[in-house]
């Protein structure tokens, strides 16, 4: 019996898995802590908590979620404004941030809501709120509203921080909005120049950094006559972002100054600054302090800190923060949950306890597990080599109404390859087809990459051939993996042949990096003709010319004809640039091959021979030879 057809079915269910004897007429959304993988990580009494049916699933019942639903379900009108006034008599900074985040795909609704909030006398706008609104509006169809908001921001004394400036500039570049990019840069530079606060901020930061914090520092700060505002405090904190402990000392000092009180905006600002591995204890103390003071971490701050923790591999803290937010009114989205699970699974040895803490917290808050959450759990289990538990999750997922797809199977293939169970990984693809799920190029790529990582390149090629037989087209990613595998075994000619065939026969467009790496390896083996073929293919695929290795190689080992062929291959025009010729001549001279440089010059077009820069180079070379 084909093992691929039984690999999932034969995996044993443990006793704590949801019994298959339960009725399947209604989808049972079991608690994650009922899954078999959880039993080693949680006390046994926890496994007896009740589980939810689909009709018991609840959505955000708190005001922030209700407010979002109200805005999404209605066009802006006086009636809607009246409803908002009635149902939300007091809006907090955290609530407005949450709503704007939820409306980021609906710029018109976000714009109307932001303007309505701005006109409420009791609500205090801030730089972070304006920055968030700008990020929502930075789209081609909303540039008029973007510039209106930017001007209002400046008129009201708020500023664009460097992070927001860089984020928006990157969007302008990506969307090729060059005129807006230039105008935005001018606006930002002018704002920085005109902002008198900046010089005071720098003076304050200088005082704080020049010595350890003590009474003398505090006395000097008081003598400066600083007028503390949220804007000012935030700017100082940002300038101290590389000194998180000093930032916290300044924050607490500011909060004790007469006439100023730390609030939600500044608490969120200090939280972002000290969310680092070298100040993690202080971070959690500030979070607790903020909560006790009646303030909430806003969702924008949460997302930034969570991503920062994940980037720094502080997974325990990322999960703890997720649990903290899920217990509050501004709950992270399913996308945030899925992203966190994916980050946990990406480590060499995923911490399964963290995985199930995330999933458990998501479900006990009243939401049924989505396909994305199941995938996140399954990904970690397969990556950790817990294949029995992974099969259990698949079965529970199917009971909940989600059929395994390419994502599910690809994760299993990845885990099996990681565990060097390559035959079983191959059989999974047969299992997929048996179950009516056609492997796509990503699944095949994972399988082939697994073989390459195990240094089984020939078997990887067999998988590749089978993929082609199945009419699944390769892509540049897969080709790069195979080329690197060939090069890892010093099979340079094989790599060259594979790339050329993939270009000529299936019209694949390799990555520029793949071309460059293979060209360097070919030249290292004195295979100039093959490297030149790749240079011509690069030109056909509109990749920038890759001249450096060729110039170095030809100046040392090549002939005049090689140099002429190279120059001809460089450009889509009749002749390459003058600088290309100059580099070749200069390299010949450095290698002491003056006669070859002179012979090449005679083969060049008239405008190159007579170019002042070229004439000067040859004149200098002749003088150098004469002096020698």
XYZ file of C-alpha atoms in Angstrom:
628
model
C 0.000 0.000 0.000
C 1.307 3.373 -0.977
C 2.697 4.980 2.171
C 1.847 8.435 0.793
C -1.840 7.488 0.857
C -1.710 6.408 4.467
C 0.769 8.867 6.040
C -1.909 11.070 7.552
C -4.557 8.398 8.100
C -2.238 6.081 9.983
C -1.127 8.652 12.525
C -2.644 7.824 15.886
C -5.159 10.078 17.590
C -4.426 10.598 21.261
C -7.117 10.230 23.915
C -7.580 13.955 24.419
C -8.502 14.650 20.785
C -12.099 15.539 20.090
C -13.973 12.256 19.832
C -15.082 11.348 16.336
C -18.243 9.911 17.887
C -19.548 13.417 18.435
C -22.201 14.479 15.954
C -20.823 15.956 12.741
C -24.087 17.565 11.732
C -22.973 20.767 13.432
C -19.337 21.978 13.342
C -17.775 21.651 16.788
C -15.234 24.400 17.363
C -13.179 22.733 20.051
C -10.993 24.660 22.395
C -7.389 24.490 21.292
C -6.570 23.087 24.720
C -8.613 20.022 23.822
C -6.149 19.128 21.060
C -3.806 16.245 21.777
C -0.668 18.366 21.380
C -1.704 20.524 24.305
C -1.788 17.858 26.950
C 1.978 17.895 27.594
C 1.935 21.665 28.100
C -1.105 22.387 30.261
C -2.420 20.963 33.557
C -4.906 18.159 33.050
C -7.777 20.025 34.673
C -7.573 22.649 31.954
C -8.562 20.077 29.343
C -12.077 19.975 30.774
C -13.025 23.551 29.904
C -16.115 23.883 27.765
C -15.897 24.287 24.003
C -17.859 26.550 21.693
C -20.370 25.730 18.988
C -20.587 27.848 15.861
C -23.775 29.507 17.081
C -21.990 30.542 20.275
C -19.273 32.491 18.447
C -19.238 36.143 19.444
C -17.618 39.135 17.803
C -16.168 42.239 19.396
C -18.842 43.357 21.782
C -16.824 46.254 23.148
C -17.341 49.819 21.984
C -14.361 49.947 19.607
C -15.642 46.989 17.586
C -19.212 48.256 17.610
C -18.014 51.648 16.431
C -16.152 50.084 13.496
C -19.219 48.038 12.521
C -21.360 51.164 12.648
C -18.968 53.087 10.365
C -18.552 50.246 7.900
C -22.267 49.646 7.644
C -23.372 53.220 6.943
C -22.573 56.106 4.639
C -21.584 59.326 6.361
C -24.588 61.490 7.202
C -26.009 63.713 9.912
C -27.927 60.690 11.173
C -24.686 58.743 11.517
C -23.076 61.655 13.353
C -25.984 61.734 15.775
C -25.656 58.003 16.362
C -21.925 58.398 16.973
C -22.545 61.219 19.439
C -25.080 59.133 21.308
C -23.188 55.843 21.406
C -19.708 57.293 21.873
C -19.996 60.354 24.097
C -16.326 60.139 25.070
C -13.729 59.029 22.553
C -10.246 58.080 23.698
C -7.007 58.252 21.765
C -6.788 54.441 21.770
C -10.289 54.113 20.326
C -9.597 56.510 17.474
C -6.332 54.715 16.632
C -8.188 51.385 16.646
C -10.932 52.674 14.341
C -8.497 54.255 11.876
C -6.501 51.036 11.748
C -9.662 49.061 11.000
C -10.664 51.551 8.297
C -7.287 51.635 6.546
C -8.802 49.952 3.476
C -11.659 52.487 3.433
C -9.915 55.883 3.171
C -13.167 57.807 2.599
C -14.729 56.468 5.794
C -11.492 57.012 7.716
C -11.324 60.596 6.402
C -14.913 61.366 7.434
C -14.418 59.837 10.860
C -11.109 61.657 11.445
C -12.616 65.012 10.489
C -15.582 64.391 12.763
C -13.226 63.553 15.628
C -11.115 66.631 14.873
C -14.113 68.924 15.290
C -15.033 67.619 18.722
C -13.901 70.154 21.270
C -13.232 67.619 23.995
C -10.971 65.455 21.845
C -7.254 66.186 21.714
C -5.475 65.323 18.477
C -1.844 64.207 18.433
C 1.073 63.702 16.069
C 0.632 59.890 16.132
C -3.016 60.230 15.075
C -2.180 62.576 12.218
C 0.638 60.255 11.148
C -1.718 57.287 11.109
C -4.278 59.216 9.055
C -1.585 60.154 6.539
C -0.623 56.488 6.153
C -4.266 55.654 5.425
C -4.519 58.375 2.766
C -1.237 57.795 0.925
C -2.931 56.355 -2.164
C -3.078 57.768 -5.687
C -6.798 58.529 -5.567
C -6.589 60.312 -2.206
C -3.653 62.672 -2.613
C -5.805 65.802 -2.361
C -7.040 64.684 1.066
C -3.500 63.637 1.976
C -2.123 67.139 1.370
C -5.069 68.787 3.130
C -4.408 66.618 6.194
C -0.688 67.353 6.049
C -1.277 71.106 5.971
C -3.737 70.896 8.882
C -1.178 68.907 10.800
C 1.422 71.596 10.379
C -1.021 74.448 11.118
C -1.939 72.838 14.431
C 1.683 72.510 15.492
C 2.121 68.785 14.998
C 5.042 67.189 13.224
C 5.916 64.194 11.051
C 8.380 61.895 12.732
C 11.184 60.292 10.735
C 9.582 56.844 10.818
C 6.361 58.138 9.231
C 8.362 60.151 6.706
C 10.331 57.085 5.610
C 7.215 54.891 5.463
C 5.278 57.327 3.282
C 8.306 58.045 1.085
C 8.719 54.302 0.462
C 5.074 54.077 -0.645
C 5.540 57.011 -3.037
C 8.586 55.297 -4.557
C 6.836 51.943 -4.853
C 3.849 53.529 -6.604
C 6.164 55.651 -8.799
C 4.535 58.858 -7.521
C 7.691 60.889 -8.135
C 6.182 64.382 -8.006
C 4.456 63.666 -4.681
C 7.677 62.183 -3.331
C 9.632 65.332 -4.181
C 6.928 67.615 -2.742
C 6.709 65.528 0.434
C 10.480 65.683 0.898
C 10.452 69.475 0.515
C 7.591 69.709 3.012
C 9.393 67.529 5.552
C 12.728 69.353 5.180
C 11.015 72.730 5.551
C 9.072 71.516 8.584
C 12.269 70.307 10.271
C 14.028 73.594 9.497
C 11.166 75.731 10.785
C 10.559 73.696 13.931
C 12.167 75.727 16.702
C 11.371 72.928 19.141
C 14.079 70.743 17.601
C 16.964 72.796 18.962
C 15.493 72.708 22.480
C 14.955 68.962 22.191
C 18.589 68.486 21.183
C 19.752 70.552 24.149
C 17.623 68.466 26.512
C 18.964 65.225 25.039
C 22.537 66.515 25.378
C 21.985 67.197 29.084
C 20.461 63.750 29.632
C 23.227 61.873 27.820
C 26.270 63.649 29.233
C 26.078 61.982 32.659
C 24.220 59.413 34.730
C 20.738 60.524 35.771
C 20.825 62.300 39.123
C 19.577 65.410 40.902
C 22.063 67.520 38.964
C 20.512 66.446 35.644
C 17.023 67.186 36.901
C 18.077 70.576 38.203
C 19.684 71.485 34.875
C 16.539 70.430 32.996
C 14.391 72.583 35.293
C 16.689 75.561 34.772
C 16.138 75.370 30.994
C 12.561 76.598 31.397
C 11.125 73.816 29.268
C 7.416 73.964 28.436
C 6.355 70.340 28.468
C 3.798 69.239 25.889
C 2.960 65.840 24.443
C 4.761 66.795 21.225
C 7.883 67.806 23.099
C 7.971 64.698 25.295
C 7.467 62.408 22.294
C 10.289 64.070 20.368
C 12.708 63.720 23.292
C 11.743 60.064 23.709
C 12.377 59.393 20.035
C 15.797 61.051 20.243
C 16.588 58.780 23.202
C 15.420 55.603 21.457
C 18.939 54.140 21.582
C 19.088 54.842 25.313
C 15.837 53.245 26.548
C 16.615 53.429 30.263
C 17.402 57.150 30.072
C 14.249 57.650 28.015
C 12.228 56.066 30.814
C 13.904 58.237 33.448
C 13.057 61.365 31.440
C 9.484 60.149 30.956
C 8.961 59.698 34.685
C 10.639 63.016 35.437
C 8.328 64.782 32.994
C 5.298 63.127 34.583
C 6.223 64.597 37.963
C 6.718 68.140 36.648
C 4.132 70.700 37.698
C 1.581 71.457 35.007
C 2.197 68.311 32.990
C 0.734 64.836 33.283
C 1.661 61.757 31.240
C -1.263 60.450 29.220
C -2.184 57.726 26.744
C -0.209 59.322 23.907
C 3.041 59.600 25.861
C 2.647 56.215 27.550
C 2.352 54.609 24.135
C 5.373 56.586 22.970
C 7.598 55.407 25.834
C 6.372 51.836 25.354
C 7.612 51.886 21.750
C 11.011 53.259 22.780
C 11.785 50.754 25.558
C 10.415 47.646 23.817
C 13.929 46.210 23.431
C 15.790 43.164 24.650
C 18.035 45.267 26.900
C 15.094 46.989 28.608
C 12.412 44.322 28.527
C 11.867 44.355 32.289
C 11.334 48.107 32.216
C 8.957 47.706 29.281
C 6.637 45.425 31.227
C 6.773 47.711 34.261
C 5.635 50.626 32.054
C 2.845 48.495 30.580
C 1.634 47.673 34.075
C 1.965 51.312 35.137
C 0.013 52.454 32.082
C -2.769 49.976 32.821
C -2.972 51.040 36.465
C -3.186 54.680 35.386
C -6.285 53.871 33.312
C -4.634 54.019 29.898
C -4.561 51.390 27.151
C -1.918 50.393 24.647
C -3.275 51.434 21.259
C -3.419 48.905 18.427
C -0.881 50.774 16.297
C 1.654 50.652 19.128
C 0.887 46.977 19.696
C 1.512 46.056 16.052
C 4.827 47.903 15.949
C 6.065 46.445 19.248
C 4.887 42.938 18.395
C 6.721 43.037 15.061
C 9.774 44.382 16.880
C 9.694 41.558 19.423
C 9.332 38.992 16.648
C 12.226 40.495 14.728
C 14.387 40.354 17.869
C 13.263 36.736 18.495
C 11.638 37.738 21.785
C 8.822 35.261 21.158
C 7.897 34.767 24.791
C 7.345 38.515 25.140
C 5.500 38.721 21.818
C 3.059 36.047 23.017
C 2.698 37.683 26.432
C 1.910 40.983 24.739
C -0.649 39.286 22.469
C -2.380 37.799 25.534
C -2.311 41.197 27.225
C -3.996 42.881 24.271
C -6.565 40.118 23.826
C -7.671 40.716 27.427
C -8.280 44.398 26.652
C -10.759 46.280 24.472
C -8.449 46.683 21.444
C -7.982 43.123 20.322
C -5.465 42.197 17.617
C -6.908 40.929 14.350
C -6.847 37.393 13.021
C -4.060 38.536 10.701
C -1.988 39.566 13.731
C -2.601 36.174 15.318
C -1.628 34.342 12.137
C 1.490 36.494 11.696
C 2.599 35.739 15.253
C 2.081 32.001 14.806
C 4.080 32.113 11.595
C 6.947 33.893 13.348
C 7.013 31.279 16.108
C 7.069 28.451 13.583
C 9.977 30.049 11.693
C 12.522 29.213 14.403
C 14.661 26.098 14.152
C 12.895 24.597 17.154
C 9.452 26.178 17.490
C 8.219 26.520 21.066
C 4.917 24.636 20.886
C 3.859 25.945 24.266
C 3.848 29.458 22.797
C 1.889 28.275 19.766
C -0.920 26.859 21.857
C -0.955 29.832 24.212
C -1.683 32.065 21.216
C -4.354 29.764 19.787
C -5.955 29.203 23.177
C -6.160 32.912 23.908
C -7.659 33.550 20.483
C -10.400 30.992 20.989
C -11.296 31.594 24.625
C -12.035 35.216 23.731
C -15.038 33.948 21.748
C -13.739 33.445 18.230
C -13.751 30.161 16.366
C -10.429 29.031 14.970
C -9.970 30.141 11.389
C -8.093 28.286 8.672
C -5.175 30.676 9.153
C -4.908 29.801 12.858
C -5.094 26.084 12.147
C -2.329 26.582 9.584
C -0.250 28.419 12.151
C -0.543 25.559 14.654
C 0.080 22.932 11.993
C 3.122 24.805 10.658
C 4.823 24.811 14.053
C 4.062 21.149 14.707
C 5.452 19.996 11.370
C 8.494 22.248 11.696
C 9.171 20.768 15.143
C 8.802 17.224 13.800
C 5.606 16.462 15.765
C 3.891 14.703 12.882
C 1.388 12.696 14.950
C 0.057 15.875 16.549
C 0.112 17.633 13.173
C -2.137 14.899 11.767
C -4.460 15.362 14.729
C -4.746 19.062 13.990
C -5.581 18.314 10.351
C -8.397 16.016 11.464
C -9.798 18.551 13.892
C -9.507 21.206 11.198
C -11.508 18.993 8.821
C -14.157 18.469 11.518
C -14.406 22.261 11.748
C -15.137 22.433 8.018
C -11.698 23.291 6.613
C -10.232 20.905 4.057
C -6.440 20.612 3.789
C -5.071 22.625 0.888
C -1.684 23.373 -0.654
C -0.696 25.339 2.437
C -1.453 22.412 4.750
C 0.347 19.859 2.615
C 3.288 22.171 1.909
C 3.852 22.579 5.632
C 3.910 18.812 6.063
C 6.352 18.455 3.162
C 8.578 21.123 4.716
C 8.600 19.388 8.102
C 9.366 15.985 6.603
C 12.192 17.434 4.518
C 13.564 19.199 7.574
C 13.551 15.845 9.398
C 15.286 14.270 6.354
C 12.288 11.979 5.759
C 12.497 12.718 2.061
C 10.733 9.628 0.710
C 7.707 10.356 2.844
C 7.810 13.980 1.712
C 7.643 12.807 -1.905
C 4.724 10.528 -1.100
C 2.768 13.431 0.376
C 2.436 14.880 -3.134
C 0.875 11.616 -4.287
C -1.427 11.828 -1.281
C -2.416 15.336 -2.336
C -3.445 14.233 -5.816
C -5.380 11.280 -4.387
C -7.339 13.761 -2.278
C -7.967 16.065 -5.233
C -5.460 18.760 -4.240
C -3.044 19.505 -7.104
C 0.464 20.451 -5.900
C 1.434 23.920 -7.044
C 4.907 25.265 -7.778
C 5.365 26.354 -4.144
C 4.771 22.828 -2.867
C 7.145 21.374 -5.455
C 9.719 24.037 -4.581
C 9.621 23.081 -0.893
C 10.129 19.422 -1.805
C 12.984 20.135 -4.218
C 14.646 22.555 -1.817
C 14.447 19.901 0.898
C 16.363 17.479 -1.305
C 18.921 20.147 -2.172
C 19.423 20.972 1.504
C 20.129 17.272 2.108
C 22.690 17.388 -0.733
C 20.589 15.000 -2.817
C 20.679 17.094 -5.957
C 20.079 14.223 -8.385
C 16.898 13.245 -6.565
C 15.923 16.920 -6.558
C 16.276 16.862 -10.342
C 14.071 13.761 -10.512
C 11.422 15.637 -8.521
C 11.848 18.565 -10.870
C 11.384 16.323 -13.918
C 8.241 14.863 -12.351
C 6.946 18.358 -11.713
C 7.451 19.260 -15.382
C 5.645 16.069 -16.428
C 2.715 17.196 -14.284
C 2.566 20.424 -16.352
C 3.531 22.575 -13.378
C 5.666 25.480 -14.567
C 8.853 26.359 -12.719
C 9.584 29.909 -11.609
C 12.717 31.955 -10.948
C 12.699 31.005 -7.268
C 12.881 27.275 -8.022
C 15.536 27.771 -10.684
C 17.682 29.738 -8.231
C 17.440 26.906 -5.706
C 18.554 24.327 -8.278
C 21.379 26.505 -9.601
C 22.706 27.037 -6.080
C 22.494 23.291 -5.424
C 24.514 22.548 -8.563
C 27.101 25.148 -7.638
C 27.305 23.731 -4.128
C 28.474 20.460 -5.716
C 30.872 22.262 -8.083
C 28.706 21.213 -11.040
C 29.052 24.516 -12.841
C 28.488 23.205 -16.373
C 25.305 21.491 -15.218
C 24.061 24.722 -13.668
C 24.795 26.603 -16.894
C 23.026 23.994 -19.048
C 19.971 23.985 -16.774
C 19.605 27.767 -16.834
C 19.972 28.020 -20.609
C 17.452 25.243 -21.203
C 14.948 26.808 -18.825
C 15.271 30.118 -20.659
C 15.126 28.700 -24.172
C 12.582 25.931 -23.719
C 10.126 27.267 -21.127
C 10.897 30.996 -21.505
C 11.716 31.428 -17.831
C 13.171 34.771 -16.726
C 15.842 34.061 -14.085
C 16.571 36.491 -11.301
C 19.399 38.951 -11.784
C 21.131 37.494 -8.710
C 21.045 34.004 -10.271
C 22.694 35.291 -13.432
C 25.363 37.178 -11.510
C 26.301 34.259 -9.287
C 26.577 31.825 -12.179
C 28.580 34.266 -14.301
C 31.103 34.714 -11.485
C 31.451 30.945 -11.090
C 31.878 30.410 -14.838
C 34.592 33.045 -15.090
C 36.296 31.474 -12.101
C 36.532 28.289 -14.180
C 37.813 30.175 -17.269
C 34.541 29.615 -19.126
C 34.276 33.000 -20.774
C 32.127 31.891 -23.717
C 29.424 30.467 -21.453
C 29.543 33.554 -19.223
C 29.122 35.752 -22.300
C 26.059 33.722 -23.303
C 24.522 34.521 -19.931
C 25.398 38.205 -20.309
C 23.463 38.253 -23.592
C 20.503 36.521 -21.933
C 20.583 39.123 -19.156
C 20.340 41.812 -21.804
C 17.347 40.056 -23.385
C 15.637 39.986 -19.989
C 16.296 43.707 -19.408
C 18.541 43.145 -16.410
C 21.177 45.839 -15.788
C 24.560 45.002 -17.373
C 26.910 43.008 -15.167
C 30.316 44.128 -16.324
C 32.687 44.057 -13.343
C 33.829 40.389 -13.405
C 34.161 40.447 -17.199
C 36.435 43.511 -17.184
C 38.668 41.948 -14.531
C 38.780 38.572 -16.290
C 39.412 39.880 -19.822
C 42.123 42.305 -18.697
C 44.002 39.361 -17.134
C 43.287 36.431 -19.426
C 41.246 37.616 -22.407
C 42.142 38.625 -25.949
C 41.359 41.794 -27.830
C 38.570 39.891 -29.610
C 37.156 38.856 -26.226
C 37.098 42.485 -25.135
C 35.371 43.550 -28.371
C 32.751 40.799 -28.023
C 32.156 41.777 -24.411
C 31.619 45.438 -25.260
C 29.237 44.506 -28.031
C 27.227 42.280 -25.669
C 26.924 45.021 -23.061
C 24.423 47.322 -24.702
C 21.118 47.070 -26.531
C 22.301 50.013 -28.625
C 24.906 49.827 -31.390
C 27.685 50.752 -28.994
C 27.951 50.728 -25.208
C 28.722 53.854 -23.190
C 32.055 55.609 -23.193
C 32.558 54.642 -19.551
C 32.330 50.944 -20.508
C 35.190 51.370 -22.979
C 37.124 53.452 -20.471
C 36.879 50.744 -17.792
C 38.190 48.063 -20.157
C 41.112 50.232 -21.331
C 41.968 51.217 -17.770
C 41.909 47.595 -16.622
C 44.217 46.556 -19.463
C 46.653 49.280 -18.452
C 46.573 48.171 -14.790
C 47.534 44.676 -15.915
C 50.391 46.112 -17.988
C 48.794 45.011 -21.262
C 49.344 48.243 -23.178
C 49.555 46.658 -26.615
C 46.184 44.918 -26.171
C 44.639 48.225 -25.077
C 46.079 49.904 -28.179
C 44.848 47.148 -30.502
C 41.389 47.368 -28.969
C 41.368 51.131 -29.476
C 41.866 50.626 -33.222
C 38.762 48.412 -33.303
C 36.639 51.054 -31.563
C 34.271 53.458 -33.332
C 35.587 56.916 -34.205
C 33.727 58.736 -31.424
C 35.408 56.526 -28.827
C 38.921 56.903 -30.254
C 38.566 60.681 -30.274
C 36.796 61.056 -26.933
C 38.771 63.414 -24.623
C 38.532 61.073 -21.660
C 39.897 58.137 -23.676
C 42.642 60.295 -25.223
C 43.680 61.505 -21.787
C 43.824 57.906 -20.489
C 46.104 56.776 -23.336
C 48.227 59.877 -22.944
C 48.736 59.176 -19.253
C 49.553 55.555 -20.025
C 52.173 56.535 -22.603
C 53.767 58.940 -20.119
C 53.852 56.227 -17.489
C 55.550 53.786 -19.865
C 58.088 56.424 -20.926
C 58.948 57.207 -17.306
C 59.424 53.529 -16.560
